Coordinates of C-alpha atoms in Angstrom, one line a residue:
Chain A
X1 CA -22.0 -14.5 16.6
X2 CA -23.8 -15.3 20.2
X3 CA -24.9 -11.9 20.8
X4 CA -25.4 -8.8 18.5
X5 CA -26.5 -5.2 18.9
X6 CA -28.1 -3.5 16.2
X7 CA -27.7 -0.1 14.4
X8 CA -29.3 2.2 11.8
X9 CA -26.9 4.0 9.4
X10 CA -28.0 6.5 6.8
X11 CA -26.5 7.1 3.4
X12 CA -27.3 8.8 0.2
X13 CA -29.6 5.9 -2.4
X14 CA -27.1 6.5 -5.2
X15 CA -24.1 5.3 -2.2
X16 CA -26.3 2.7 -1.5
X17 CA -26.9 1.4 -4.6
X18 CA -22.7 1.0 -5.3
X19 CA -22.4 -0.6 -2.4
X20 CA -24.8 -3.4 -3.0
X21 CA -23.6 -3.8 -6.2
X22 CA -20.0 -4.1 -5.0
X23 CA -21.2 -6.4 -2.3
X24 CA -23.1 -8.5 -5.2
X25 CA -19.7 -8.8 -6.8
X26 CA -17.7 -9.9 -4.4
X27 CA -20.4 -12.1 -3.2
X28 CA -21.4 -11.3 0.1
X29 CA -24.7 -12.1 1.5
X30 CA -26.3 -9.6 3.2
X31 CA -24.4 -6.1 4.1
X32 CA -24.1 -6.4 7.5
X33 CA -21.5 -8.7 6.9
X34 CA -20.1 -6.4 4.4
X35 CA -20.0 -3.6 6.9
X36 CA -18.5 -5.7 9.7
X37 CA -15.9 -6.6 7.3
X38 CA -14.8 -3.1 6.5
X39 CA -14.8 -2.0 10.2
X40 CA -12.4 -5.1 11.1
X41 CA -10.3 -4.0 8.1
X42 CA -9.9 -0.7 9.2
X43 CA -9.4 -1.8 13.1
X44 CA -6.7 -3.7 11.9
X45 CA -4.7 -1.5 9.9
X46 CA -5.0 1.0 12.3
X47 CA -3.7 -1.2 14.8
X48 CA -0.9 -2.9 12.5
X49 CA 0.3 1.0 12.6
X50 CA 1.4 0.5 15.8
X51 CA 5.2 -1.4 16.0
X52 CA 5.0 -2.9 19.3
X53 CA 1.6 -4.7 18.7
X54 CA 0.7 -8.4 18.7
X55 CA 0.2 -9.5 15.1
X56 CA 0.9 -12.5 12.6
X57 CA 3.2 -12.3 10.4
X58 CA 2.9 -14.5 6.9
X59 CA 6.5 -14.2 5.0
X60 CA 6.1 -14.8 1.4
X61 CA 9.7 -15.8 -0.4
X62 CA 10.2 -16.7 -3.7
X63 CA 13.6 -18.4 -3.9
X64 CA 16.2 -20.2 -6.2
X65 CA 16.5 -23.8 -4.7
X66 CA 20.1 -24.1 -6.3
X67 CA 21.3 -21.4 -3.8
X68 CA 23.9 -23.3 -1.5
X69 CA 22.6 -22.9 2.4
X70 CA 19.3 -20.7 1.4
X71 CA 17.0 -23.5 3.6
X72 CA 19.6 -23.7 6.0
X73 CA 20.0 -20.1 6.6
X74 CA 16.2 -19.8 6.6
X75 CA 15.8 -22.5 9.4
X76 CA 18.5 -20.1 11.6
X77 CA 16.3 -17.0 11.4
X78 CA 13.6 -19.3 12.2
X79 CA 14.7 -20.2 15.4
X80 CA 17.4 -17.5 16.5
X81 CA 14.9 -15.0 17.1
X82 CA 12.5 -14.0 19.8
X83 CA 10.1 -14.8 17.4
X84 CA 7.5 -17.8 17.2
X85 CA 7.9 -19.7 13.8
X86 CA 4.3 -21.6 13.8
X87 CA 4.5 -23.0 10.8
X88 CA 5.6 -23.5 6.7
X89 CA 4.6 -24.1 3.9
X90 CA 6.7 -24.8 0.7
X91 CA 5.6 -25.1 -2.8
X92 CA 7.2 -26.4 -6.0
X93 CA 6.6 -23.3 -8.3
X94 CA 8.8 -24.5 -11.6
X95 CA 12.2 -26.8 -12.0
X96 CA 13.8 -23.5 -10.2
X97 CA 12.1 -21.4 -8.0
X98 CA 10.1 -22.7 -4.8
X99 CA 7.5 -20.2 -3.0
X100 CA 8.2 -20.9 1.1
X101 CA 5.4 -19.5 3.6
X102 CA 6.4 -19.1 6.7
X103 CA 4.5 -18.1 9.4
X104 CA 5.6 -16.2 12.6
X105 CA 3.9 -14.7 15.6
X106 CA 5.1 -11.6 17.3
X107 CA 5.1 -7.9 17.5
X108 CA 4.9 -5.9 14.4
X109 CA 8.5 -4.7 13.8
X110 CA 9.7 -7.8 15.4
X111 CA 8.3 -9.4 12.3
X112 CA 9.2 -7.1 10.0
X113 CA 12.5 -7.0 10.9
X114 CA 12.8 -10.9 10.5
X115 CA 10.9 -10.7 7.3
X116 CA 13.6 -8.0 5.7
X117 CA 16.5 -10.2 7.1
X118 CA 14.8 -13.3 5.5
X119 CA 14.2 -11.3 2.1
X120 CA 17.8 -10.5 2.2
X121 CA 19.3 -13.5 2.0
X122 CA 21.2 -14.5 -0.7
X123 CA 18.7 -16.6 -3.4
X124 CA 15.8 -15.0 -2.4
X125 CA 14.4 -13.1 -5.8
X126 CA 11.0 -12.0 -4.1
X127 CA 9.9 -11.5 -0.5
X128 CA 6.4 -9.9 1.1
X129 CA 5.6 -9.7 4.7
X130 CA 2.1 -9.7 5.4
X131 CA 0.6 -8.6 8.8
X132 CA -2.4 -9.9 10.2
X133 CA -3.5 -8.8 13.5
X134 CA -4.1 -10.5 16.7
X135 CA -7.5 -11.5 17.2
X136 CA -9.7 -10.8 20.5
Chain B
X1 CA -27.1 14.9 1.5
X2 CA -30.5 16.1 0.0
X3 CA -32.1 12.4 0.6
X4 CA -31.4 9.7 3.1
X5 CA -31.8 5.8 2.8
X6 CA -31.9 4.2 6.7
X7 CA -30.2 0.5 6.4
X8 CA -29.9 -2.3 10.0
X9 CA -26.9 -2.9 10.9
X10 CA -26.1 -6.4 13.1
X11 CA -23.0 -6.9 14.9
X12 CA -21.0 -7.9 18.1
X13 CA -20.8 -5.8 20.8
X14 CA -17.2 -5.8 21.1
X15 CA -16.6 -5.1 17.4
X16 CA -18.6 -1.9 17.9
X17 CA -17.6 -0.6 21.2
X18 CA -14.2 -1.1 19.5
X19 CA -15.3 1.0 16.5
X20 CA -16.8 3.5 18.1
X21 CA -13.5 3.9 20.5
X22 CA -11.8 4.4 16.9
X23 CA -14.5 6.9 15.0
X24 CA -13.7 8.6 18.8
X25 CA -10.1 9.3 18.2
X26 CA -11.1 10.0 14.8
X27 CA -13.2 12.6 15.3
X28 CA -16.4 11.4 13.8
X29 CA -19.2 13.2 15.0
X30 CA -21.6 9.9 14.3
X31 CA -21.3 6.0 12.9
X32 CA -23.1 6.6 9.9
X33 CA -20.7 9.7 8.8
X34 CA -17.7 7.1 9.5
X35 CA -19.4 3.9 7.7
X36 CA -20.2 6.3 4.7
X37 CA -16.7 7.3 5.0
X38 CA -15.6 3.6 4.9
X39 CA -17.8 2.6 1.7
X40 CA -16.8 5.4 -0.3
X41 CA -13.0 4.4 0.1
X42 CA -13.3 0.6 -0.4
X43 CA -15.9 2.0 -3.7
X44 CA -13.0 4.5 -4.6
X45 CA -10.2 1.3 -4.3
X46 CA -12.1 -0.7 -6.4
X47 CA -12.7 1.7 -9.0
X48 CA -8.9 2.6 -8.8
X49 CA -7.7 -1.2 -9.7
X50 CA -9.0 0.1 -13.7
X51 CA -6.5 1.0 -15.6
X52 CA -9.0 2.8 -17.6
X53 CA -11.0 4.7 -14.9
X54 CA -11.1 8.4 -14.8
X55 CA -9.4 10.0 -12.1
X56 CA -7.5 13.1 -10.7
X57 CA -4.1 12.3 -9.5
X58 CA -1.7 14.3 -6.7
X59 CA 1.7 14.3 -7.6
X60 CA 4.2 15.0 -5.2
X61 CA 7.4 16.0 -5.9
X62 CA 10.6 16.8 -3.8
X63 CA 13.3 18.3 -6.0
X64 CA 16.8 20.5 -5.7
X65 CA 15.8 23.3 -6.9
X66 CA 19.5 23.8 -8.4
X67 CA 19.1 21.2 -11.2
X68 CA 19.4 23.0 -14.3
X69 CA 15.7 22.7 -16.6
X70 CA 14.5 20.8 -14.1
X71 CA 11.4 23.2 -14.0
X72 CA 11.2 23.4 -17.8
X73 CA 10.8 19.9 -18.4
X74 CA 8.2 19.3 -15.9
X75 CA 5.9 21.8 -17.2
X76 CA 6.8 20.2 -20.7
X77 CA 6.0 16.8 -19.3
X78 CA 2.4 18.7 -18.1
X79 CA 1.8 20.0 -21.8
X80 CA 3.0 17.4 -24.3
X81 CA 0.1 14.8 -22.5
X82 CA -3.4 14.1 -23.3
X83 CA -3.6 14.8 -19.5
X84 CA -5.3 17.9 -18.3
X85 CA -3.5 19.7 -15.6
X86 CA -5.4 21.3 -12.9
X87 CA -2.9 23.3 -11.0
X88 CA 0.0 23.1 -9.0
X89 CA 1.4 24.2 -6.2
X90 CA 5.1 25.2 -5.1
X91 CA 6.5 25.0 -1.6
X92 CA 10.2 25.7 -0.6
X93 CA 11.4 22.7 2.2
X94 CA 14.7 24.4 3.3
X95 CA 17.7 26.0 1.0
X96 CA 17.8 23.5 -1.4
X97 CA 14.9 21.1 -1.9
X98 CA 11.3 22.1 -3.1
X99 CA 8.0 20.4 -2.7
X100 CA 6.2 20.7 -6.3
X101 CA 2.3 19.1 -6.1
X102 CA 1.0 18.5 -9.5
X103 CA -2.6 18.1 -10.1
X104 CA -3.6 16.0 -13.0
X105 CA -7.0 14.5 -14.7
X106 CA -6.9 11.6 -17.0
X107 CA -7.4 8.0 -17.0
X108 CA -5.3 6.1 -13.8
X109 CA -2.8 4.4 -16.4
X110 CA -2.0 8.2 -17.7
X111 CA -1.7 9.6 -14.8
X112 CA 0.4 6.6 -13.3
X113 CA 2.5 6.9 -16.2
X114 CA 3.0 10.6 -16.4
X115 CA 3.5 10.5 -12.8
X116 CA 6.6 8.1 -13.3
X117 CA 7.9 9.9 -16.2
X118 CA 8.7 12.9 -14.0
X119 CA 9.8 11.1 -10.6
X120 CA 12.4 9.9 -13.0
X121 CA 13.6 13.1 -14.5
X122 CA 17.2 14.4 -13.4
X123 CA 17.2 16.1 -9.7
X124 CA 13.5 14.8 -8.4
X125 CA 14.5 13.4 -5.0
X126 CA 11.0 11.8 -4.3
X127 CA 7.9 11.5 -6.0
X128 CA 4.5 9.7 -4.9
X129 CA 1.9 9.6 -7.2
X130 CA -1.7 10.1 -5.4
X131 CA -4.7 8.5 -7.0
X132 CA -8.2 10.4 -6.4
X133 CA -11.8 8.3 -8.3
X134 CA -13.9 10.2 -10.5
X135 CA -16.8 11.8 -8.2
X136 CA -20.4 10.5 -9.4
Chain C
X1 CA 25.7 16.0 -7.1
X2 CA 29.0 18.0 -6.0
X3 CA 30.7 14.6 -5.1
X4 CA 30.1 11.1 -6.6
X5 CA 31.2 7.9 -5.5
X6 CA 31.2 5.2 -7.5
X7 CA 30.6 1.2 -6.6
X8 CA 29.9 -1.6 -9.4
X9 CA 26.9 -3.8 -9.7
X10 CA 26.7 -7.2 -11.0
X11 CA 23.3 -8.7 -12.4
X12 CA 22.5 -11.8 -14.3
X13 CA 21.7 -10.2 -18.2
X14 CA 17.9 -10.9 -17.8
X15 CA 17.5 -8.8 -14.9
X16 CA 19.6 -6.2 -16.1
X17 CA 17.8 -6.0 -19.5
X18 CA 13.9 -6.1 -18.0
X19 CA 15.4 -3.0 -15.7
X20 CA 16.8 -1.4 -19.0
X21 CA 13.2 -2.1 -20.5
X22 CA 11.4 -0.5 -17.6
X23 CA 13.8 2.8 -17.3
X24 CA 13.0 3.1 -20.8
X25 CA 9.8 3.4 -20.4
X26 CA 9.8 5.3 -17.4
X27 CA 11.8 7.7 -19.3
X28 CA 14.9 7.5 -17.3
X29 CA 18.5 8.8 -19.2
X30 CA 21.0 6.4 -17.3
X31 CA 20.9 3.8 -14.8
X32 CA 22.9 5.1 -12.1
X33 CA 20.0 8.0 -12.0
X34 CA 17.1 5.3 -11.6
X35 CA 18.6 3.1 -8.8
X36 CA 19.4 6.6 -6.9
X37 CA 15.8 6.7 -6.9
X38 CA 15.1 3.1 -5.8
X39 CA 17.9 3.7 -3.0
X40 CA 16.1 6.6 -1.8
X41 CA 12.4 5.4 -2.0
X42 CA 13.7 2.4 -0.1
X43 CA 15.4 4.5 2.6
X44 CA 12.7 6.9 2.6
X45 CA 9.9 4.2 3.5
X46 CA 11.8 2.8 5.8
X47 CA 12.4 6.3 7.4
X48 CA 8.1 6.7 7.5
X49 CA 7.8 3.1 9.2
X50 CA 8.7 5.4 12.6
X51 CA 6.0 7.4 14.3
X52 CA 8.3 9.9 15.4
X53 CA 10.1 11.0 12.1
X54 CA 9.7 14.1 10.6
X55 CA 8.1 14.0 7.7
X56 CA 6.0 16.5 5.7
X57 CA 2.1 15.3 4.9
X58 CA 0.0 16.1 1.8
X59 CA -3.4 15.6 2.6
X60 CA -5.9 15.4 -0.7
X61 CA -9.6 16.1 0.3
X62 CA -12.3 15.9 -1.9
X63 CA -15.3 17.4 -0.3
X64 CA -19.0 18.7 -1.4
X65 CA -18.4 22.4 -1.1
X66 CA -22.2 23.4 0.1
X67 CA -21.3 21.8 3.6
X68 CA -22.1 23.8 6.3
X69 CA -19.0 24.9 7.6
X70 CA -16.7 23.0 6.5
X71 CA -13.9 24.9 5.4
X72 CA -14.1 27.0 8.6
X73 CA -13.2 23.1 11.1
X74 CA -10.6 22.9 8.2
X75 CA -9.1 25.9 8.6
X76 CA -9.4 25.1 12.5
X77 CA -7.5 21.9 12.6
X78 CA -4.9 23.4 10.6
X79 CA -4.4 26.1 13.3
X80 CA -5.1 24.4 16.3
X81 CA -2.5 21.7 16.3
X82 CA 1.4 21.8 16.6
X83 CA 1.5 21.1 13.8
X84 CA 3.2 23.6 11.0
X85 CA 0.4 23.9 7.6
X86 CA 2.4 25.4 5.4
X87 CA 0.2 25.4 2.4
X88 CA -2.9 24.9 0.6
X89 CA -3.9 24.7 -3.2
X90 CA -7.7 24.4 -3.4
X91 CA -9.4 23.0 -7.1
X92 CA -12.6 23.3 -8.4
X93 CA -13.6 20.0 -9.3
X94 CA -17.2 20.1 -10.7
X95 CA -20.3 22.4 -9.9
X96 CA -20.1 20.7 -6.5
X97 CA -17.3 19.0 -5.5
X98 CA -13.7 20.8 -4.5
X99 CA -10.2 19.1 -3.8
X100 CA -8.4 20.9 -1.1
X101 CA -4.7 19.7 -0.9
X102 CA -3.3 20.9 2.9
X103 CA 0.9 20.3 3.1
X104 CA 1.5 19.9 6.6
X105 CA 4.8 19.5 8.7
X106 CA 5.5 17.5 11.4
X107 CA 5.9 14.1 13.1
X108 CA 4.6 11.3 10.8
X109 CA 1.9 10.1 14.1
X110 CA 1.0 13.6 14.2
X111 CA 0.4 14.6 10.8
X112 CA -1.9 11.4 9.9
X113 CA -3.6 11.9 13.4
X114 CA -4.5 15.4 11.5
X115 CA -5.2 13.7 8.2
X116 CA -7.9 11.5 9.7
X117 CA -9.3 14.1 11.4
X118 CA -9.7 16.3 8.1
X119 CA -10.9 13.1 6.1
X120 CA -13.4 12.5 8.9
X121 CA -15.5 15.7 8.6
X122 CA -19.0 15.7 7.2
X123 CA -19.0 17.0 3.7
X124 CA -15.1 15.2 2.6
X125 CA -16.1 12.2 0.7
X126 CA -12.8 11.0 0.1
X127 CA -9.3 11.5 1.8
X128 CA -5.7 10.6 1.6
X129 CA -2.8 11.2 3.5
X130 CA 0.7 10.7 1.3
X131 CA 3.9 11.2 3.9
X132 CA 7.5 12.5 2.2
X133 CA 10.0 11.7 4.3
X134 CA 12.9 14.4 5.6
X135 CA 15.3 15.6 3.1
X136 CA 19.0 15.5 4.5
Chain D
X1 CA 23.5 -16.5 -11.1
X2 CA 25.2 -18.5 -14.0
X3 CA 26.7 -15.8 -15.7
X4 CA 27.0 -11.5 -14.7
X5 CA 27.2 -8.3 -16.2
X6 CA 28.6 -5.6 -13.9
X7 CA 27.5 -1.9 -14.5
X8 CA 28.7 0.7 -13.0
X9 CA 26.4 3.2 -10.0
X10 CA 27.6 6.8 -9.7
X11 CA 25.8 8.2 -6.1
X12 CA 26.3 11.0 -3.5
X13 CA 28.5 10.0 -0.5
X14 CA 25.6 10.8 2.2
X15 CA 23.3 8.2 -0.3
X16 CA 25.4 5.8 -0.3
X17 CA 26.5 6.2 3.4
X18 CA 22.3 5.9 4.5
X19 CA 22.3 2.7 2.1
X20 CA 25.5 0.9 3.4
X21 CA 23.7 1.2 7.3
X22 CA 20.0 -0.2 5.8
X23 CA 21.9 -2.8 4.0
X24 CA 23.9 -3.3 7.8
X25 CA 20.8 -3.5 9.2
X26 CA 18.5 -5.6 7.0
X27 CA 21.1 -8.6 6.6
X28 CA 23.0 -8.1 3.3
X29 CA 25.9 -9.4 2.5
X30 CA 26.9 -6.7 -0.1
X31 CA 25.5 -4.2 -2.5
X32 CA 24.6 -6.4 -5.7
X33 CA 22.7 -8.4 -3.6
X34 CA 20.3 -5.3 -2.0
X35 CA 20.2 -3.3 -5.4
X36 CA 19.2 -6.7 -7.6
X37 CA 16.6 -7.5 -5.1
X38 CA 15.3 -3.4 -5.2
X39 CA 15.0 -3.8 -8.8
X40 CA 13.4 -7.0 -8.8
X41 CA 10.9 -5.5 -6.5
X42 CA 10.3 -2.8 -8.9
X43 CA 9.5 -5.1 -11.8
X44 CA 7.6 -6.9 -10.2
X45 CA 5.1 -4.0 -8.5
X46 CA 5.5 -3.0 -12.4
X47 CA 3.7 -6.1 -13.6
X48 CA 1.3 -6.5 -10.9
X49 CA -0.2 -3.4 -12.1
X50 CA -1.6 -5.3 -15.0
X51 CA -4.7 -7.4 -14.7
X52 CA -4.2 -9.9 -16.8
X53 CA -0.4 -10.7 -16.0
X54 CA 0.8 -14.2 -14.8
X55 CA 0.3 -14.6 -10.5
X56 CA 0.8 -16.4 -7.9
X57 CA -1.5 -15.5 -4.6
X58 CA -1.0 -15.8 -1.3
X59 CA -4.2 -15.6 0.6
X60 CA -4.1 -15.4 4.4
X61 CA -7.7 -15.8 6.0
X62 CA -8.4 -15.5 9.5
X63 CA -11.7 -17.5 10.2
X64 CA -14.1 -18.7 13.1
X65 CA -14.3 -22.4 13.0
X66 CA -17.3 -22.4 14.4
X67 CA -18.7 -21.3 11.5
X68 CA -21.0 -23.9 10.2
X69 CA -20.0 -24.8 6.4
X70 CA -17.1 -22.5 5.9
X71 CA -14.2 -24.9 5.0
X72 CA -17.0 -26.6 3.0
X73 CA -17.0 -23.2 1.1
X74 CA -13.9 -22.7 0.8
X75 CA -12.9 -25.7 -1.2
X76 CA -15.8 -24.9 -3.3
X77 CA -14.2 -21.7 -4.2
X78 CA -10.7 -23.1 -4.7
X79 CA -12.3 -25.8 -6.8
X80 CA -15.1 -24.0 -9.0
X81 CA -12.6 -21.7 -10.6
X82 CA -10.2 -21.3 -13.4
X83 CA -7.3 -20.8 -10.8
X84 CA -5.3 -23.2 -9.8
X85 CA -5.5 -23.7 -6.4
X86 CA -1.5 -25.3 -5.5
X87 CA -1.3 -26.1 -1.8
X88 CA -2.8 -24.3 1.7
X89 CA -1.8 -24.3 5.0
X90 CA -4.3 -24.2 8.3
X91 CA -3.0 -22.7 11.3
X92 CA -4.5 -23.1 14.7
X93 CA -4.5 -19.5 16.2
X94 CA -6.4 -20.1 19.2
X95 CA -9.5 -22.0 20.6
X96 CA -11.4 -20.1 18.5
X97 CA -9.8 -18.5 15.5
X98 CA -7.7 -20.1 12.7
X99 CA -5.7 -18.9 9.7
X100 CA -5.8 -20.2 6.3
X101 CA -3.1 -19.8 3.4
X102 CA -4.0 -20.6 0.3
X103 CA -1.8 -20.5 -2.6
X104 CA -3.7 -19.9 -6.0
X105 CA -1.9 -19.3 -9.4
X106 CA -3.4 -17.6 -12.3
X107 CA -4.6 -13.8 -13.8
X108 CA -3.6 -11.3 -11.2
X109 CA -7.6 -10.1 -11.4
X110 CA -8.6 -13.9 -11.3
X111 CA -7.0 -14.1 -8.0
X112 CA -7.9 -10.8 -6.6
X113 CA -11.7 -11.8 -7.8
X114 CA -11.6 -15.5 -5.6
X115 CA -9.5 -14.1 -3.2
X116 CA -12.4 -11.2 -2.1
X117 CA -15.0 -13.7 -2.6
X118 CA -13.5 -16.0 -0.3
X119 CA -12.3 -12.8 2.7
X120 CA -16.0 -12.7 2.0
X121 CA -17.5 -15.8 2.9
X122 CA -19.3 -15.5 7.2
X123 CA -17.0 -16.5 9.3
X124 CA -14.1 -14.8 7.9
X125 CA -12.8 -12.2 10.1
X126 CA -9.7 -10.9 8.3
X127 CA -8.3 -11.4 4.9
X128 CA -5.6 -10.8 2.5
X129 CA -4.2 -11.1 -0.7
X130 CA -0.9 -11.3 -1.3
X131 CA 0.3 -10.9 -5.2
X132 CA 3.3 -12.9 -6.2
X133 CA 4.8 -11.2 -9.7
X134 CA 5.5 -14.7 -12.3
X135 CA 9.0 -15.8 -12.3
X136 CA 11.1 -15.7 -15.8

C-alpha cells in the first residue's frame, strides 16, 4: 500500500473478542488486514452480481481421459469464443480422471456460459466455475 | 450496544471511497454499523461449517397445494424430530402452489437433514433450506 | 401431475447405486420424483441468475428487539418500495433477540436491493436473503 | 461408461419442455448425459458437506507482487502441511496484480484451513476455495 487513510470503527468487546480469535485462526496479522479483506470480499461479490462485468473466470473440470475427443472439444470452446483463454493447467488425479484448470478472461455470463458448455461435454464427471473479479 | 470498543482501521483510499460508495447504496447510516455487519456474517459462516453447531433454520417451501397428505406429512416430519419447531407460516402464490416457511431449532446437520427430508416429499416443487447461527 | 411423459436414462451401476443411497437417505419414494427435483432446482437457479425475473424473496432478520425504531424503517421499506410484501411471521428468539421473516414479491434486483437494505439497519445482526424462483 | 443400466423418468410435459431448451442451451448432446452430470453434482455437494471427506482444492489467489515475501510464504504454506500440495499455476493479470492456482489434495477442512490461511497472507487481495468432491 503507498498511501492509506485511517478509520475508527466501534463494536461491542464480546464482537471483538470473536473476531480476533477468528483472525488468530486463520492467521492473519493485524485486523486491518482482516477488515480490508472482508470489504474486498464483499465488493467483489457484489460486483460478480452484475452479468456484464469484467471478471476472471477459473473452470474447474474433472474428466475421464478415455473419453474419445474430450481435449479436443475443450481446445474448440477455448478458442471459438469471444473469450480470452489465458491459460491451463492439467493434473494427473488417478490412472482415470485428470482435473484441467482453465483460465478465461471476460464478462461474467460470458464465462459462465463457456463454463456450462465446457461442463457439458461428454466425459466431464465434475465442473465449477469460479469468478474472480477484475482488479483496479 | 450498552458498551463500545474503538479499534484503527488502515487502508487505501480507493478501497474505501469504493466501500463507502457501496454502504451508500446499502443504506448504511455509518462504516462501523456496515463492518459490524460484515464480521458478524463471516463469524456466523464460520460457525455454520459445524455440523454440530446450534442454529435456527428457515425452510422454504413451494408446494401444490392439491397433493393429497402433503400437509400431514410435513407437520409429521416437524413432530417425529428431536428438532424444535418455532412456527411457520403459510402464503398462497396463485391457484395452485403455496409458499410454506418452516422455522426450525436444532443442530445444522438436523436441520439440514430434516430440511431435505421434506423438499423430497411428493408435490414440494422447491425447497431451500436457510441456515441462521446461534445468537451469543 | 395430470400428464406424464416418460424418457429413459442410462447410468453406469456406481452412479446409479450412490444416487439410490442418497434418495434413501433423503427419504425420497422413487427416482423419477428426486431427479424432477434436481430438474427443477437446476432450472430454477438458472432462472435467479437474471436480474429481471420474478421471483419471490424470504428475507430472515435477526435483530436485537430494544432498537430504537427499528421495526417502524422495517415496516417502512416494506411499504415504500414497488415492491409487493406479502407476509411476515415474526419469532421470539430469546429475551432479546427476534427473527422477523418478510416474503416479498418482485424482480430478483429489486427484492435483494430490499434485503440489503433491511439487513443493513442498526439493531439486525444478521440477514439473509433466499430467492424462489416463479412457479409456471 | 463400460457397462449401463437404464431407468426409466416419469415428468410433466412443461418440465421436461423447460429442461430440453436448458439442455439446448448449455451444450448437451442428450438427456443421460445432463441428468448423470445433475446427479453427480448432487453427490458430490452431498459429500462436501462433511469435513473429514476426501478433496481436491482449487485455490485461486489474486496477489500484489510487490508484496515483499509473499511467494516466499506461500510455498511455506503448501509445504508445512499435511496436504498435498499437486501442481499451481501463476497468471500474470496485469503490471501489478497476479493470480495463483493452487491445487491441494486432502480433508475437505484441511484445505479449507490452508486455503484461508493462505487468502490471508498481506498481499493477497482476493481469494478462493474451490472444493473438488473425490472421485470413485
Amino acid at each position: 500500500m503507498d498511501k492509506v487513510e485511517r478509520i475508527g470503527v466501534s463494536l461491542e468487546p464480546e464482537l471483538l473478542a470473536e473476531f480476533d480469535a477468528m483472525l488468530n485462526e486463520k492467521g492473519y496479522q493485524n485486523r486491518s488486514e482482516a477488515l480490508r479483506d472482508l470489504i474486498r470480499k464483499e465488493l467483489s461479490n457484489k460486483q460478480l452480481e452484475d452479468p456484464d462485468a469484467k471478471a476472471v473466470g477459473v473452470v474447474s473440470l474433472v474428466f475421464d481421459h478415455h473419453t474419445a475427443k474430450l481435449t479436443e472439444r475443450l481446445l474448440h470452446l477455448q478458442h471459438s469464443h469471444l473469450l480470452q483463454t489465458i491459460s491451463s493447467l492439467h493434473v494427473h488425479l488417478d490412472h482415470r480422471h485428470c482435473l484441467e484448470i482453465i483460465v478465461l478472461q471476460g464478462l461474467v455470463n460470458e464465462i459462465q456460459s463457456v463454463g456450462e458448455r465446457m461442463i457439458s461435454l461428454k466425459g466431464v464427471k465434475q465442473g465449477r466455475v469460479n469468478l474472480i473479479s477484475g482488479q483496479d
